[in-house]
Amino acid sequence: MKNKELTAIIKIVCNETNITFVELCSKRRSSKLTKARILFVVLCQKILGSSLAEIGKYISKNHATISRYEKRYEEENWESAFINKKINYFDMLYKKTVRELNNGRN
């Protein structure tokens, strides 16, 4: 994965879910953090085409944990519906954030 692309997705997920990157990577398992991690996994897969191992590396989780997040996304219809409705919105945010990062703005 390219660092700027990954950074863009991390910024989007953290901003949209009102968490920090440290919380995203933490061992805590609150519903809010789990949903944010699922969102991160889905966006990395849909936008970047990342593997489970690549995704896990960036949030300090092993590929089996990432696989469980992926499975929860597929099993829980309300999660899937939420993300599918928002995927265009997230894609737009992603492109905007990458442009800002390329222009040197954080």
XYZ file of N, CA, C and O in Angstrom:
424
model
N 0.854 -1.189 0.000
C 0.000 0.000 0.000
C 0.891 1.241 0.000
O 1.927 1.259 0.644
N 0.442 2.257 -0.680
C 1.156 3.517 -0.658
C 0.829 4.250 0.629
O -0.319 4.263 1.078
N 1.838 4.873 1.200
C 1.654 5.546 2.485
C 0.626 6.668 2.436
O -0.165 6.823 3.355
N 0.628 7.482 1.372
C -0.325 8.586 1.297
C -1.754 8.072 1.173
O -2.669 8.631 1.756
N -1.937 7.009 0.420
C -3.274 6.436 0.271
C -3.760 5.871 1.603
O -4.895 6.072 1.993
N -2.881 5.173 2.282
C -3.216 4.613 3.583
C -3.496 5.716 4.597
O -4.473 5.654 5.348
N -2.662 6.745 4.600
C -2.852 7.874 5.502
C -4.207 8.529 5.254
O -4.902 8.911 6.196
N -4.595 8.637 3.998
C -5.894 9.227 3.661
C -7.034 8.411 4.250
O -7.963 8.966 4.844
N -6.962 7.097 4.124
C -8.025 6.244 4.667
C -8.048 6.324 6.187
O -9.116 6.412 6.796
N -6.888 6.320 6.814
C -6.829 6.434 8.273
C -7.465 7.750 8.725
O -8.260 7.774 9.667
N -7.123 8.851 8.056
C -7.688 10.153 8.417
C -9.207 10.153 8.272
O -9.930 10.660 9.129
N -9.698 9.579 7.181
C -11.140 9.526 6.947
C -11.833 8.732 8.043
O -12.817 9.185 8.637
N -11.335 7.543 8.330
C -11.958 6.678 9.344
C -11.934 7.356 10.708
O -12.945 7.395 11.414
N -10.796 7.909 11.078
C -10.687 8.558 12.389
C -11.600 9.780 12.483
O -12.272 9.970 13.496
N -11.654 10.585 11.427
C -12.533 11.759 11.441
C -14.004 11.369 11.470
O -14.793 11.942 12.218
N -14.379 10.403 10.654
C -15.785 10.012 10.549
C -16.300 9.278 11.786
O -17.483 9.309 12.079
N -15.409 8.601 12.498
C -15.833 7.838 13.679
C -15.439 8.515 14.978
O -15.712 7.990 16.053
N -14.764 9.652 14.869
C -14.363 10.444 16.033
C -13.480 9.654 17.003
O -13.722 9.629 18.205
N -12.471 8.997 16.421
C -11.489 8.281 17.232
C -10.092 8.713 16.781
O -9.937 9.341 15.743
N -9.092 8.320 17.552
C -7.712 8.606 17.172
C -7.102 7.362 16.533
O -7.624 6.248 16.683
N -5.977 7.559 15.867
C -5.264 6.427 15.282
C -4.801 5.466 16.372
O -4.849 4.250 16.191
N -4.398 6.002 17.506
C -3.973 5.163 18.635
C -5.131 4.261 19.074
O -4.938 3.072 19.341
N -6.338 4.820 19.135
C -7.509 4.014 19.504
C -7.797 2.956 18.440
O -8.158 1.821 18.770
N -7.652 3.321 17.175
C -7.885 2.369 16.082
C -6.960 1.161 16.219
O -7.370 0.031 15.970
N -5.745 1.398 16.652
C -4.743 0.329 16.792
C -4.754 -0.356 18.156
O -4.055 -1.346 18.356
N -5.528 0.169 19.086
C -5.498 -0.359 20.453
C -6.097 -1.762 20.549
O -6.693 -2.267 19.602
N -5.958 -2.350 21.728
C -6.527 -3.673 21.983
C -7.965 -3.595 22.482
O -8.613 -4.619 22.636
N -8.434 -2.383 22.748
C -9.805 -2.228 23.240
C -10.795 -2.732 22.190
O -10.553 -2.633 20.993
N -11.925 -3.274 22.675
C -12.889 -3.887 21.768
C -14.277 -3.269 21.878
O -15.278 -3.946 21.684
N -14.355 -1.993 22.157
C -15.665 -1.354 22.256
C -16.350 -1.383 20.890
O -15.705 -1.517 19.845
N -17.647 -1.263 20.911
C -18.432 -1.287 19.681
C -17.977 -0.195 18.714
O -17.840 -0.428 17.513
N -17.736 0.980 19.250
C -17.307 2.113 18.424
C -15.985 1.810 17.717
O -15.831 2.076 16.518
N -15.034 1.237 18.439
C -13.737 0.929 17.842
C -13.830 -0.224 16.852
O -13.183 -0.204 15.802
N -14.648 -1.206 17.169
C -14.824 -2.331 16.256
C -15.428 -1.862 14.945
O -14.975 -2.248 13.862
N -16.435 -1.006 15.017
C -17.053 -0.473 13.798
C -16.044 0.330 12.982
O -16.007 0.234 11.756
N -15.214 1.102 13.652
C -14.193 1.883 12.953
C -13.193 0.956 12.260
O -12.786 1.215 11.123
N -12.811 -0.117 12.920
C -11.864 -1.064 12.321
C -12.490 -1.776 11.120
O -11.823 -2.001 10.109
N -13.757 -2.137 11.248
C -14.452 -2.768 10.121
C -14.478 -1.796 8.939
O -14.205 -2.178 7.800
N -14.791 -0.542 9.207
C -14.810 0.475 8.164
C -13.425 0.591 7.517
O -13.303 0.629 6.292
N -12.384 0.624 8.327
C -11.019 0.708 7.822
C -10.705 -0.481 6.907
O -10.169 -0.302 5.805
N -11.053 -1.672 7.340
C -10.791 -2.881 6.558
C -11.514 -2.821 5.218
O -10.927 -3.059 4.158
N -12.790 -2.490 5.246
C -13.583 -2.462 4.018
C -13.054 -1.407 3.049
O -12.915 -1.663 1.852
N -12.728 -0.227 3.559
C -12.208 0.823 2.682
C -10.856 0.444 2.089
O -10.598 0.688 0.909
N -9.995 -0.155 2.896
C -8.690 -0.595 2.374
C -8.864 -1.643 1.279
O -8.148 -1.634 0.277
N -9.828 -2.522 1.454
C -10.063 -3.553 0.444
C -10.704 -2.966 -0.813
O -10.266 -3.250 -1.920
N -11.744 -2.144 -0.638
C -12.476 -1.625 -1.791
C -11.702 -0.558 -2.553
O -11.756 -0.511 -3.772
N -10.996 0.300 -1.847
C -10.317 1.410 -2.511
C -8.886 1.039 -2.914
O -8.452 1.345 -4.018
N -8.159 0.377 -2.020
C -6.752 0.077 -2.292
C -6.504 -1.347 -2.766
O -5.424 -1.658 -3.240
N -7.478 -2.231 -2.566
C -7.284 -3.633 -2.932
C -6.271 -4.334 -2.044
O -5.563 -5.240 -2.481
N -6.201 -3.924 -0.790
C -5.207 -4.444 0.153
C -5.530 -5.852 0.614
O -6.683 -6.235 0.725
N -4.484 -6.599 0.925
C -4.662 -7.942 1.483
C -4.922 -7.827 2.990
O -4.649 -6.790 3.601
N -5.404 -8.918 3.573
C -5.672 -8.932 5.012
C -4.392 -8.705 5.807
O -4.395 -7.977 6.799
N -3.300 -9.295 5.369
C -2.020 -9.139 6.071
C -1.538 -7.688 6.012
O -1.054 -7.152 7.015
N -1.677 -7.050 4.848
C -1.264 -5.642 4.715
C -2.075 -4.746 5.637
O -1.532 -3.885 6.314
N -3.379 -4.972 5.655
C -4.264 -4.158 6.491
C -3.897 -4.346 7.963
O -3.767 -3.384 8.712
N -3.744 -5.587 8.373
C -3.411 -5.884 9.762
C -2.113 -5.254 10.207
O -1.997 -4.767 11.334
N -1.146 -5.225 9.321
C 0.164 -4.650 9.640
C 0.028 -3.191 10.085
O 0.695 -2.768 11.023
N -0.842 -2.442 9.446
C -0.946 -1.017 9.724
C -1.744 -0.678 10.969
O -1.624 0.418 11.488
N -2.554 -1.608 11.448
C -3.294 -1.327 12.687
C -2.945 -2.331 13.786
O -3.697 -2.518 14.731
N -1.804 -2.963 13.639
C -1.261 -3.876 14.655
C -2.208 -5.022 14.996
O -2.404 -5.360 16.161
N -2.788 -5.604 13.967
C -3.658 -6.770 14.137
C -3.173 -7.850 13.182
O -2.659 -7.562 12.107
N -3.364 -9.115 13.546
C -2.959 -10.170 12.629
C -4.043 -10.398 11.572
O -5.156 -9.912 11.696
N -3.700 -11.146 10.539
C -4.641 -11.328 9.431
C -5.913 -12.055 9.860
O -6.975 -11.827 9.292
N -5.834 -12.896 10.888
C -7.033 -13.602 11.362
C -8.035 -12.615 11.973
O -9.246 -12.741 11.771
N -7.533 -11.631 12.692
C -8.403 -10.608 13.272
C -9.048 -9.794 12.165
O -10.253 -9.513 12.196
N -8.272 -9.433 11.163
C -8.796 -8.669 10.029
C -9.845 -9.501 9.296
O -10.880 -8.988 8.870
N -9.596 -10.795 9.180
C -10.561 -11.691 8.539
C -11.885 -11.709 9.306
O -12.970 -11.728 8.696
N -11.818 -11.674 10.642
C -13.049 -11.632 11.441
C -13.810 -10.328 11.201
O -15.028 -10.322 11.115
N -13.083 -9.219 11.082
C -13.741 -7.941 10.780
C -14.435 -8.010 9.422
O -15.567 -7.564 9.266
N -13.752 -8.600 8.457
C -14.317 -8.758 7.122
C -15.582 -9.619 7.172
O -16.601 -9.292 6.565
N -15.525 -10.697 7.943
C -16.677 -11.595 8.067
C -17.856 -10.890 8.744
O -18.996 -11.029 8.324
N -17.565 -10.105 9.781
C -18.635 -9.351 10.451
C -19.294 -8.381 9.488
O -20.502 -8.205 9.499
N -18.503 -7.739 8.660
C -19.044 -6.820 7.662
C -20.015 -7.548 6.733
O -21.096 -7.063 6.449
N -19.629 -8.736 6.291
C -20.459 -9.507 5.375
C -21.702 -10.059 6.061
O -22.758 -10.154 5.437
N -21.610 -10.414 7.340
C -22.724 -11.028 8.058
C -23.746 -10.024 8.572
O -24.931 -10.324 8.635
N -23.285 -8.866 8.973
C -24.177 -7.902 9.599
C -24.722 -6.945 8.554
O -24.051 -6.014 8.136
N -25.950 -7.175 8.165
C -26.555 -6.405 7.087
C -26.552 -4.908 7.338
O -26.340 -4.125 6.430
N -26.806 -4.481 8.584
C -26.860 -3.035 8.836
C -25.494 -2.410 8.667
O -25.375 -1.288 8.210
N -24.425 -3.134 9.003
C -23.070 -2.617 8.771
C -22.824 -2.489 7.274
O -22.332 -1.473 6.806
N -23.167 -3.522 6.533
C -22.952 -3.509 5.089
C -23.753 -2.400 4.436
O -23.251 -1.680 3.581
N -25.002 -2.259 4.851
C -25.857 -1.222 4.272
C -25.294 0.162 4.553
O -25.247 1.015 3.670
N -24.848 0.372 5.771
C -24.272 1.671 6.138
C -23.071 1.986 5.261
O -22.972 3.053 4.673
N -22.164 1.046 5.156
C -20.940 1.297 4.401
C -21.225 1.372 2.907
O -20.691 2.230 2.209
N -22.094 0.512 2.391
C -22.399 0.549 0.964
C -23.059 1.866 0.558
O -22.779 2.397 -0.504
N -23.928 2.402 1.406
C -24.551 3.694 1.105
C -23.523 4.812 1.125
O -23.636 5.787 0.411
N -22.528 4.656 1.971
C -21.537 5.706 2.155
C -20.282 5.532 1.294
O -19.428 6.399 1.295
N -20.163 4.432 0.551
C -18.897 4.157 -0.139
C -18.533 5.270 -1.117
O -17.361 5.646 -1.227
N -19.500 5.821 -1.831
C -19.192 6.927 -2.743
C -18.718 8.144 -1.964
O -17.798 8.842 -2.383
N -19.355 8.403 -0.836
C -18.953 9.514 0.026
C -17.526 9.304 0.513
O -16.687 10.208 0.456
N -17.215 8.090 0.976
C -15.879 7.795 1.455
C -14.860 7.876 0.322
O -13.744 8.346 0.515
N -15.234 7.426 -0.864
C -14.335 7.504 -2.007
C -14.020 8.962 -2.340
O -12.876 9.312 -2.611
N -15.032 9.828 -2.278
C -14.822 11.251 -2.513
C -13.909 11.843 -1.443
O -12.980 12.591 -1.748
N -14.146 11.510 -0.175
C -13.280 11.974 0.907
C -11.851 11.491 0.719
O -10.901 12.233 0.937
N -11.731 10.245 0.318
C -10.411 9.654 0.095
C -9.644 10.442 -0.973
O -8.502 10.830 -0.774
N -10.278 10.688 -2.107
C -9.614 11.412 -3.197
C -9.243 12.827 -2.766
O -8.152 13.305 -3.074
N -10.131 13.471 -2.030
C -9.855 14.826 -1.540
C -8.672 14.813 -0.575
O -7.772 15.655 -0.653
N -8.648 13.852 0.329
C -7.577 13.765 1.320
C -6.239 13.461 0.647
O -5.216 14.042 1.002
N -6.229 12.585 -0.354
C -4.993 12.277 -1.078
C -4.485 13.536 -1.789
O -3.294 13.846 -1.759
N -5.400 14.291 -2.404
C -4.995 15.549 -3.060
C -4.364 16.507 -2.060
O -3.337 17.119 -2.336
N -4.975 16.621 -0.888
C -4.439 17.515 0.151
C -3.058 17.045 0.613
O -2.154 17.851 0.794
N -2.908 15.754 0.788
C -1.612 15.217 1.207
C -0.552 15.443 0.127
O 0.598 15.736 0.429
N -0.934 15.315 -1.128
C -0.001 15.544 -2.232
C 0.394 17.010 -2.333
O 1.481 17.324 -2.807
N -0.482 17.897 -1.896
C -0.185 19.329 -1.915
C 0.509 19.787 -0.637
O 0.700 20.974 -0.441
N 0.814 18.865 0.253
C 1.544 19.186 1.470
C 0.708 19.677 2.631
O 1.216 20.123 3.633
N -0.612 19.582 2.518
C -1.480 19.980 3.624
C -1.854 18.764 4.436
O -2.086 17.697 3.906
N -1.930 18.930 5.745
C -2.361 17.846 6.631
C -3.659 18.239 7.179
O -4.391 17.969 7.842
